[in-house]
Amino acid sequence: MVFLWEKFEGGWIVIQHRFDGSVDFYQSWDQYRDGFGEPGKEYWLGLENIHQLTSARKHELIIEMKDFEGNYAYARYNAFQVGSEGEDYKLKALGSYSGTAEDGLTLNKGAKFSTNDRDNDGNSAYHFAVYCEGGWWYGSYGGNSNLNGQYQKNTEEKSNWWWNFKADLRGLSFTRMMIREY
């Protein structure tokens, strides 16, 4: 089942949604590949589904976020493509940024996806998925975002954060990642 969202001129497919902490996003490679949670509730669509969608046709990405104080922002990228499992679901394409959250993903362009049981970040000194307690395109420097980290109000690496939103690691009370064909 695909969950569609009609904000921002409509037609968006929700690929990640967090708003109450009811689903633990510290998951294995297989769970991130296949997806978990439930559409309409907290969930991750699944890397294989995201790959299939974004490799078949061109897509854009929008990420909405809100902190625990109610501050809202969004980041929009005019291109988004995820590679295959054989490519470790690499963030293959990420277009130009626009929005109000500041760019927190371009640094991760080209990064492979990492999980607690699959260290693909390219940094031999850290396993960012374990250190940040989430699955994400961390890259060798970790990056400026961790939207699948732990759902908590704290300001630490393990939280689900977007550094450039408020120039800190504040946990986010709400995130939604959506893609749309263009």
CSV table of C-alpha atoms in Angstrom, one decimal:
chain,number,residue,atom,x,y,z
A,1,MET,CA,0.0,0.0,0.0
A,2,VAL,CA,1.3,3.4,-0.9
A,3,PHE,CA,0.4,6.5,1.1
A,4,LEU,CA,-0.2,9.6,-1.0
A,5,TRP,CA,0.0,13.2,0.3
A,6,GLU,CA,-1.6,16.2,-1.3
A,7,LYS,CA,0.4,19.0,0.2
A,8,PHE,CA,2.8,21.0,-2.1
A,9,GLU,CA,0.6,20.7,-5.2
A,10,GLY,CA,-0.2,17.0,-4.5
A,11,GLY,CA,0.8,13.7,-5.9
A,12,TRP,CA,3.4,12.8,-3.3
A,13,ILE,CA,4.3,9.3,-2.2
A,14,VAL,CA,5.3,9.2,1.5
A,15,ILE,CA,8.4,7.2,1.9
A,16,GLN,CA,9.1,8.0,5.6
A,17,HIS,CA,6.8,9.4,8.3
A,18,ARG,CA,7.5,10.0,12.0
A,19,PHE,CA,5.4,11.9,14.5
A,20,ASP,CA,5.0,10.0,17.8
A,21,GLY,CA,7.8,7.6,18.3
A,22,SER,CA,5.6,4.5,18.1
A,23,VAL,CA,7.9,2.7,15.7
A,24,ASP,CA,11.6,2.0,16.4
A,25,PHE,CA,13.7,3.1,13.4
A,26,TYR,CA,16.9,1.4,14.7
A,27,GLN,CA,16.3,-1.5,12.3
A,28,SER,CA,18.4,-4.1,10.4
A,29,TRP,CA,19.3,-4.0,6.7
A,30,ASP,CA,16.5,-6.4,5.8
A,31,GLN,CA,13.9,-4.3,7.5
A,32,TYR,CA,15.1,-1.1,5.8
A,33,ARG,CA,15.2,-2.9,2.5
A,34,ASP,CA,11.7,-4.3,2.9
A,35,GLY,CA,10.0,-1.5,4.8
A,36,PHE,CA,8.4,-1.4,8.2
A,37,GLY,CA,5.5,0.3,10.1
A,38,GLU,CA,2.2,1.1,8.5
A,39,PRO,CA,1.2,3.7,5.9
A,40,GLY,CA,-0.8,6.5,7.6
A,41,LYS,CA,1.1,5.8,10.8
A,42,GLU,CA,4.9,5.8,11.4
A,43,TYR,CA,6.7,3.9,8.7
A,44,TRP,CA,9.5,3.5,6.2
A,45,LEU,CA,8.4,2.5,2.7
A,46,GLY,CA,11.5,0.3,2.1
A,47,LEU,CA,14.7,0.9,0.2
A,48,GLU,CA,13.8,-1.6,-2.5
A,49,ASN,CA,10.5,0.1,-3.2
A,50,ILE,CA,12.2,3.6,-3.2
A,51,HIS,CA,14.8,2.2,-5.6
A,52,GLN,CA,12.1,0.8,-7.9
A,53,LEU,CA,10.1,4.0,-8.0
A,54,THR,CA,13.1,6.4,-8.4
A,55,SER,CA,14.9,4.3,-11.0
A,56,ALA,CA,11.9,3.8,-13.3
A,57,ARG,CA,11.1,7.5,-13.6
A,58,LYS,CA,12.6,10.9,-12.4
A,59,HIS,CA,11.5,12.0,-9.0
A,60,GLU,CA,11.9,14.9,-6.7
A,61,LEU,CA,12.1,14.8,-2.9
A,62,ILE,CA,10.6,16.9,-0.2
A,63,ILE,CA,11.3,16.6,3.5
A,64,GLU,CA,9.1,18.2,6.1
A,65,MET,CA,10.2,18.6,9.7
A,66,LYS,CA,9.1,20.1,13.0
A,67,ASP,CA,10.9,20.3,16.3
A,68,PHE,CA,9.4,19.8,19.7
A,69,GLU,CA,8.8,23.6,20.1
A,70,GLY,CA,6.6,23.6,17.0
A,71,ASN,CA,9.1,25.2,14.5
A,72,TYR,CA,8.4,23.9,11.0
A,73,ALA,CA,10.6,23.8,8.0
A,74,TYR,CA,11.0,21.9,4.7
A,75,ALA,CA,13.8,20.9,2.3
A,76,ARG,CA,13.0,20.3,-1.3
A,77,TYR,CA,15.3,18.6,-3.9
A,78,ASN,CA,14.5,18.7,-7.6
A,79,ALA,CA,15.9,15.3,-8.2
A,80,PHE,CA,16.2,12.1,-6.1
A,81,GLN,CA,17.3,8.6,-7.0
A,82,VAL,CA,18.3,5.6,-4.9
A,83,GLY,CA,20.5,2.8,-6.4
A,84,SER,CA,19.8,-0.9,-6.2
A,85,GLU,CA,20.6,-3.3,-3.3
A,86,GLY,CA,23.7,-4.3,-5.3
A,87,GLU,CA,24.8,-0.7,-5.0
A,88,ASP,CA,23.9,-0.7,-1.2
A,89,TYR,CA,21.0,1.7,-2.0
A,90,LYS,CA,23.4,4.5,-2.8
A,91,LEU,CA,22.0,8.0,-2.9
A,92,LYS,CA,22.7,8.3,-6.6
A,93,ALA,CA,20.9,11.5,-7.5
A,94,LEU,CA,20.0,14.6,-5.4
A,95,GLY,CA,19.1,17.7,-7.2
A,96,SER,CA,19.2,21.4,-6.2
A,97,TYR,CA,17.9,22.4,-2.8
A,98,SER,CA,15.2,24.9,-2.0
A,99,GLY,CA,13.1,25.4,1.1
A,100,THR,CA,13.2,26.8,4.6
A,101,ALA,CA,15.2,24.1,6.5
A,102,GLU,CA,18.5,24.8,4.9
A,103,ASP,CA,20.3,22.0,3.0
A,104,GLY,CA,21.0,19.0,5.2
A,105,LEU,CA,21.3,16.2,2.6
A,106,THR,CA,23.6,17.3,-0.2
A,107,LEU,CA,26.7,16.3,1.8
A,108,ASN,CA,25.3,12.7,1.7
A,109,LYS,CA,25.0,12.6,-2.1
A,110,GLY,CA,26.7,9.5,-3.3
A,111,ALA,CA,26.6,7.8,0.1
A,112,LYS,CA,25.6,4.2,0.5
A,113,PHE,CA,22.8,3.4,3.0
A,114,SER,CA,24.0,2.0,6.4
A,115,THR,CA,22.2,0.1,9.1
A,116,ASN,CA,23.2,-1.4,12.5
A,117,ASP,CA,24.2,-4.6,10.8
A,118,ARG,CA,25.6,-3.2,7.5
A,119,ASP,CA,28.3,-0.6,7.8
A,120,ASN,CA,28.5,1.2,4.4
A,121,ASP,CA,29.5,4.6,5.5
A,122,GLY,CA,33.1,4.3,4.2
A,123,ASN,CA,34.7,5.5,7.5
A,124,SER,CA,36.8,2.8,9.1
A,125,ALA,CA,36.9,4.7,12.5
A,126,TYR,CA,33.1,4.9,12.9
A,127,HIS,CA,30.0,2.9,12.2
A,128,PHE,CA,27.6,5.9,12.0
A,129,ALA,CA,24.5,3.8,11.9
A,130,VAL,CA,25.4,2.3,15.3
A,131,TYR,CA,26.7,5.5,16.7
A,132,CYS,CA,23.6,7.5,15.6
A,133,GLU,CA,21.2,4.6,16.2
A,134,GLY,CA,19.5,4.8,12.8
A,135,GLY,CA,19.6,3.7,9.2
A,136,TRP,CA,20.7,6.5,6.8
A,137,TRP,CA,23.0,7.7,4.0
A,138,TYR,CA,25.7,8.7,6.4
A,139,GLY,CA,28.8,8.8,4.2
A,140,SER,CA,32.3,8.9,5.5
A,141,TYR,CA,31.7,12.2,7.4
A,142,GLY,CA,28.3,11.3,8.9
A,143,GLY,CA,26.5,14.1,7.2
A,144,ASN,CA,24.1,16.9,8.3
A,145,SER,CA,21.0,14.7,9.0
A,146,ASN,CA,19.8,11.6,10.7
A,147,LEU,CA,16.1,11.5,10.1
A,148,ASN,CA,15.9,7.8,11.1
A,149,GLY,CA,17.6,8.2,14.5
A,150,GLN,CA,15.9,7.8,17.8
A,151,TYR,CA,12.7,9.7,18.4
A,152,GLN,CA,13.6,11.9,21.3
A,153,LYS,CA,13.7,15.5,22.4
A,154,ASN,CA,17.4,15.4,23.3
A,155,THR,CA,20.1,17.2,21.4
A,156,GLU,CA,22.5,14.4,20.7
A,157,GLU,CA,23.7,12.3,17.8
A,158,LYS,CA,21.2,9.5,18.5
A,159,SER,CA,18.2,11.8,17.9
A,160,ASN,CA,16.4,12.2,14.6
A,161,TRP,CA,17.9,15.5,13.5
A,162,TRP,CA,18.6,17.9,10.7
A,163,TRP,CA,21.6,19.9,11.6
A,164,ASN,CA,21.0,22.9,9.4
A,165,PHE,CA,17.4,23.4,10.6
A,166,LYS,CA,18.5,25.1,13.9
A,167,ALA,CA,22.3,24.5,13.7
A,168,ASP,CA,22.2,21.7,16.4
A,169,LEU,CA,21.2,18.1,17.0
A,170,ARG,CA,17.8,18.8,18.3
A,171,GLY,CA,15.4,15.8,18.0
A,172,LEU,CA,12.5,16.3,15.7
A,173,SER,CA,8.9,15.7,16.7
A,174,PHE,CA,7.8,15.2,13.1
A,175,THR,CA,9.4,14.3,9.8
A,176,ARG,CA,7.9,13.2,6.5
A,177,MET,CA,9.9,12.3,3.4
A,178,MET,CA,7.9,12.3,0.1
A,179,ILE,CA,8.8,11.8,-3.5
A,180,ARG,CA,6.9,12.8,-6.6
A,181,GLU,CA,7.4,12.0,-10.3
A,182,TYR,CA,8.2,14.9,-12.5
